[in-house]
PDB file of C-alpha atoms in Angstrom:
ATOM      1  CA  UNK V1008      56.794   5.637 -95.792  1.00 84.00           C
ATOM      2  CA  UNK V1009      55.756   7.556 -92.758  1.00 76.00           C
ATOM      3  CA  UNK V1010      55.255   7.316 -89.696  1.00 71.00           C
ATOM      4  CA  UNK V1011      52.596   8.458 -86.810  1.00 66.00           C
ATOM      5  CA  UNK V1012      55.008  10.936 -84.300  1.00 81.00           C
ATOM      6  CA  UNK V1013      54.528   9.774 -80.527  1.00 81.00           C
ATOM      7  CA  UNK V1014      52.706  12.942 -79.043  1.00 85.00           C
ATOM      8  CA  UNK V1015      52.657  12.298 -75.663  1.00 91.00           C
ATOM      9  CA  UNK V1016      51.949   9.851 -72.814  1.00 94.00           C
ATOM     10  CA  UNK V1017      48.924   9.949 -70.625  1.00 95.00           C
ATOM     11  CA  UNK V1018      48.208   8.318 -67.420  1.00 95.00           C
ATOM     12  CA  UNK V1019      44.894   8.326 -66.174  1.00 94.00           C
ATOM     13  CA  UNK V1020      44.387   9.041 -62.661  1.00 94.00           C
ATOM     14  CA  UNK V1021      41.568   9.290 -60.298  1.00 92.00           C
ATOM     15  CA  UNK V1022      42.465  13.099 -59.436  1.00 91.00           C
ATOM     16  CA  UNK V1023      44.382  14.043 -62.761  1.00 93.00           C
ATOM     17  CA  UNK V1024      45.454  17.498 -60.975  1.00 93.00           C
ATOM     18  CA  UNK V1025      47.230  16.100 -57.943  1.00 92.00           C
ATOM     19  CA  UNK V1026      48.797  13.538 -60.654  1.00 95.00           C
ATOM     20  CA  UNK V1027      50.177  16.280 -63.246  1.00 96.00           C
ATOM     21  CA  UNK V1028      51.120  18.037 -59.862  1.00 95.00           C
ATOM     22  CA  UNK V1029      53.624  15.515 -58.596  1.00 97.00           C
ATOM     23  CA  UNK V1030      55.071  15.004 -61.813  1.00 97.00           C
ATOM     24  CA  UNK V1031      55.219  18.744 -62.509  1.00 97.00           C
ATOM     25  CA  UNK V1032      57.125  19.131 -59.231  1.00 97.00           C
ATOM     26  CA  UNK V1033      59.356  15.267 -59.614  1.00 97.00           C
ATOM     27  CA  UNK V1034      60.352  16.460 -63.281  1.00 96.00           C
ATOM     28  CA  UNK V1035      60.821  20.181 -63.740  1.00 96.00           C
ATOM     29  CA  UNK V1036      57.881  20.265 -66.134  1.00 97.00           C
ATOM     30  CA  UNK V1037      55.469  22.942 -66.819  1.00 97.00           C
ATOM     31  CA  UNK V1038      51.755  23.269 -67.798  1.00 96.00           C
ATOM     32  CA  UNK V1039      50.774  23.692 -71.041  1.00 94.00           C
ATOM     33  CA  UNK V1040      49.019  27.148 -71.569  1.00 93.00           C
ATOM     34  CA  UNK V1041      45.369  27.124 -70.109  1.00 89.00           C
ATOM     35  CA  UNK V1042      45.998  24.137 -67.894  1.00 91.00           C
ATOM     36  CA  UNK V1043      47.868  25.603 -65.234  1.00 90.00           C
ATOM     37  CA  UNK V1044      45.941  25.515 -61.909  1.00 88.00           C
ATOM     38  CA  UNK V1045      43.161  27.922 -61.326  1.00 83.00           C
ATOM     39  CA  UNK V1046      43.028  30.745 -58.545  1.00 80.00           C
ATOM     40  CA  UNK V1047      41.750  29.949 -55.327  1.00 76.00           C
ATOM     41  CA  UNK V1048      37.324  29.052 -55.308  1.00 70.00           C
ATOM     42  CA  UNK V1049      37.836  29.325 -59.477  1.00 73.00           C
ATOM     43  CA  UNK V1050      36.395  26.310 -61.019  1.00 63.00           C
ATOM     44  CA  UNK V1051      39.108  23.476 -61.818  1.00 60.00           C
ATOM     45  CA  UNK V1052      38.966  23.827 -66.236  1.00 54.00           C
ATOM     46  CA  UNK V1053      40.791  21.283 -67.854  1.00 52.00           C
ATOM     47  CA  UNK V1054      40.764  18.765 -65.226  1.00 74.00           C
ATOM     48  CA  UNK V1055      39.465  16.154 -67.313  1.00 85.00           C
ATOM     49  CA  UNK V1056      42.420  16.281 -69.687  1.00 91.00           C
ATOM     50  CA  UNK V1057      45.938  18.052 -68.534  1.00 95.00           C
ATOM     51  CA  UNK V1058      49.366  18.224 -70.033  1.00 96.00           C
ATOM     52  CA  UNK V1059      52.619  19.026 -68.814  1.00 97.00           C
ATOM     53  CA  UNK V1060      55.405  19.961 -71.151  1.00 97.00           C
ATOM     54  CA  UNK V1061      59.276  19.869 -71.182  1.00 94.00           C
ATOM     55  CA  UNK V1062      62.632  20.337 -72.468  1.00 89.00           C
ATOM     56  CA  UNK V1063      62.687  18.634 -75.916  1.00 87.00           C
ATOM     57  CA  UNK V1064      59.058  18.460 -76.528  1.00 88.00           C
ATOM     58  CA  UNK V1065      57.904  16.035 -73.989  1.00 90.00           C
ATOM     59  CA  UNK V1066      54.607  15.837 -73.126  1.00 95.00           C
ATOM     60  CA  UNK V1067      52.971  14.323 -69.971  1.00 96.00           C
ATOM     61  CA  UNK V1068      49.060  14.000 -70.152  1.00 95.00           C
ATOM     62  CA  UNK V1069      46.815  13.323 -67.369  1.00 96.00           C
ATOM     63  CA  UNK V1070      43.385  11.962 -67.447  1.00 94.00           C
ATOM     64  CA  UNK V1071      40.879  12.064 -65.253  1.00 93.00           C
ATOM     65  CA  UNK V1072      39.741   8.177 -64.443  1.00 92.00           C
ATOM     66  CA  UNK V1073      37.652   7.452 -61.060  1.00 90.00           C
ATOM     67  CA  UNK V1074      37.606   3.831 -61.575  1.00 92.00           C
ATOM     68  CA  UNK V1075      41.767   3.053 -61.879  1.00 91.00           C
ATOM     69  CA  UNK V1076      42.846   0.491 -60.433  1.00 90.00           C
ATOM     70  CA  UNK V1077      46.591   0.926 -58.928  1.00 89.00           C
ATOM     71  CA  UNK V1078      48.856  -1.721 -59.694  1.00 89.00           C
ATOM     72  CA  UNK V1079      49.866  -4.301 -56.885  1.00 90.00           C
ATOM     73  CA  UNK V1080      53.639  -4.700 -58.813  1.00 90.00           C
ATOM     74  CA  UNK V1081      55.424  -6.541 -57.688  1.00 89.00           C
ATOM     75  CA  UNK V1082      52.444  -8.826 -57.156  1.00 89.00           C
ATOM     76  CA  UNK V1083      50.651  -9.580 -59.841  1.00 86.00           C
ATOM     77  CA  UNK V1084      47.328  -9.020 -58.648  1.00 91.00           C
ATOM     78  CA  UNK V1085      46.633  -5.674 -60.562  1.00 90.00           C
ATOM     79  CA  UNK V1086      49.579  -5.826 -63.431  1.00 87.00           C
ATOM     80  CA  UNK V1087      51.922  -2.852 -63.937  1.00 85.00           C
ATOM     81  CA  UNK V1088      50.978  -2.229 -67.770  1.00 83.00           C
ATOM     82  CA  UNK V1089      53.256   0.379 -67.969  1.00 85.00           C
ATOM     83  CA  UNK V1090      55.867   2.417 -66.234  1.00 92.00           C
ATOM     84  CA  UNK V1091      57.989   5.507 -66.453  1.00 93.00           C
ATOM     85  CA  UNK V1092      61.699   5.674 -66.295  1.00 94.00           C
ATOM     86  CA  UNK V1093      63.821   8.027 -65.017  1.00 95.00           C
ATOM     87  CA  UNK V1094      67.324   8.330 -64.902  1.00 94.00           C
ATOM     88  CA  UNK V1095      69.892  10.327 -62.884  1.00 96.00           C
ATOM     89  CA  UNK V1096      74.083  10.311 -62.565  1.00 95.00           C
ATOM     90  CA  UNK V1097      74.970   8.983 -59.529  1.00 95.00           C
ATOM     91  CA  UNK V1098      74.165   6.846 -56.571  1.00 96.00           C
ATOM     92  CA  UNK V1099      74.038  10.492 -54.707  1.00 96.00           C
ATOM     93  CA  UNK V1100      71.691  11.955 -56.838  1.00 96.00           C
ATOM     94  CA  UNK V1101      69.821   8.413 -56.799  1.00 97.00           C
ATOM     95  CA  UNK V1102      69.145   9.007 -52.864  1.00 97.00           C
ATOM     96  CA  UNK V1103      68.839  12.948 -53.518  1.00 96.00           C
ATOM     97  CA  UNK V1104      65.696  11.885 -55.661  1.00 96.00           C
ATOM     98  CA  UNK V1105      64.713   9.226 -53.821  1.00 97.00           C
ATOM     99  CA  UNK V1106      63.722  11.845 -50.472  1.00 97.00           C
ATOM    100  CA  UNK V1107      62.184  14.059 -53.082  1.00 96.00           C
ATOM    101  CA  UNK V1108      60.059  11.318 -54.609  1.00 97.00           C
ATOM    102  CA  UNK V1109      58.895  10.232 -51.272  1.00 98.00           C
ATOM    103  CA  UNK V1110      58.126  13.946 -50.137  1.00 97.00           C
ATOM    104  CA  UNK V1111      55.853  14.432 -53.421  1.00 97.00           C
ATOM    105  CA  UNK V1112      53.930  11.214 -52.593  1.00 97.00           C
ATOM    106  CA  UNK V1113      55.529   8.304 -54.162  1.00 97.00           C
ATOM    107  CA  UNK V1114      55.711   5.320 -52.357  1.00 97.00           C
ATOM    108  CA  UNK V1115      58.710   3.271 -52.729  1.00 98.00           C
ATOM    109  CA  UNK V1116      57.594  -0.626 -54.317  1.00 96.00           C
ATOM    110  CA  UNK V1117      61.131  -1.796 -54.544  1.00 97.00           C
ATOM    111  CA  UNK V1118      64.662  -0.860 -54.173  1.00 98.00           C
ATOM    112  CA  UNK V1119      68.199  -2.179 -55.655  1.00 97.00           C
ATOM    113  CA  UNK V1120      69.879   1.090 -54.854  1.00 97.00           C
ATOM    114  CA  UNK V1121      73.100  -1.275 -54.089  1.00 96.00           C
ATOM    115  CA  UNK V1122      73.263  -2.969 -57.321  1.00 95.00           C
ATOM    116  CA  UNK V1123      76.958  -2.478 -58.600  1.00 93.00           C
ATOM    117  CA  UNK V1124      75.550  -2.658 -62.146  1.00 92.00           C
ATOM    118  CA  UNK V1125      72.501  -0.455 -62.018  1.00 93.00           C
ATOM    119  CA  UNK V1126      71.407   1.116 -58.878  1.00 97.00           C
ATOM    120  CA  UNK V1127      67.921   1.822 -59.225  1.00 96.00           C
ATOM    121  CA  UNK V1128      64.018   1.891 -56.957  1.00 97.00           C
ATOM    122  CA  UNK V1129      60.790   1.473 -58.061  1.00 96.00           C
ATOM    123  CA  UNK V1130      57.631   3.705 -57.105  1.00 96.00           C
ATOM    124  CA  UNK V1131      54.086   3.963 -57.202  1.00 96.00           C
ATOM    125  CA  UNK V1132      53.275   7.480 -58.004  1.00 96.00           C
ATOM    126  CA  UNK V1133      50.297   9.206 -56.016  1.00 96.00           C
ATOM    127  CA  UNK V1134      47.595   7.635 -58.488  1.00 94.00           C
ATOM    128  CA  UNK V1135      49.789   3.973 -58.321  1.00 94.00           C
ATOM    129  CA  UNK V1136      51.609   3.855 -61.860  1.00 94.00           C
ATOM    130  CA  UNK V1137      55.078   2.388 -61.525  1.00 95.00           C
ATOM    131  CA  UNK V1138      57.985   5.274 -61.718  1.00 94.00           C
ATOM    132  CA  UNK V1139      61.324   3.587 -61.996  1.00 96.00           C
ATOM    133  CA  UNK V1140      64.575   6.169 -61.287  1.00 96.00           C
ATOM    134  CA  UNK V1141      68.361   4.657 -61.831  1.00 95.00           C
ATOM    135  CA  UNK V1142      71.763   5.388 -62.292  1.00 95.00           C
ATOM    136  CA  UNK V1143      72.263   5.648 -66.301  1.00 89.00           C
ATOM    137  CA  UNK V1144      72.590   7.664 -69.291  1.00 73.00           C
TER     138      UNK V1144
END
């Protein structure tokens, strides 16, 4: 039997460019040839549809989406539906990130940085998906 291979994740976003930015800048990532951003006054191609691509073939996608909704998590209002999650080595590098996340744009949602067990905080990234970054493997 086979199987379909998990190509990438997408988030839609209301400006898919400043999206794919934050996460190029948050995760080291790069642009897949012909989607990098164009020179100043150039026409934006391949804003509909972006990808950023990494270290072991991940792939980020970004769609554009006018109408999204940001999720209200941790009220339930608008639900999550899905989130990213990050991890780092230490409670140092957990607050290293965390200035760095907040610099890009995030906006914290929740934070259990002093959890003996599994330090972690929760974000809403520029376009409002949940972004989760803790101390793990």
């Amino acid at each position: 039997m086979s199987f379909p291979r998990l190509q990438s994740v997408v988030l839609d976003a209301p400006d898919a460019r400043r999206l794919a930015e934050f996460y190029r800048h948050l995760l080291g990532l790069e642009y897949r040839p012909g989607d990098e951003p164009p020179a100043a006054g150039e026409d934006e191609k391949g804003r509909d549809w972006l990808v950023l691509v990494g270290a072991g073939g991940v792939r980020l996608a970004f769609q554009q989406e006018p109408e999204l909704k940001p999720t209200t998590w941790p009220d339930g209002a608008v639900p999550q539906q899905m989130h990213l999650d990050t991890a780092v080595d230490s409670v140092e590098e957990l607050n290293r990130q965390h200035e760095r996340a907040l610099s890009l744009g995030a906006t914290l949602r929740f934070d259990r940085s002093d959890d003996p067990e599994e330090p972690l905080r929760v974000y809403a990234d520029p376009a409002g998906h949940m972004l989760c970054i803790f101390v793990g493997e």
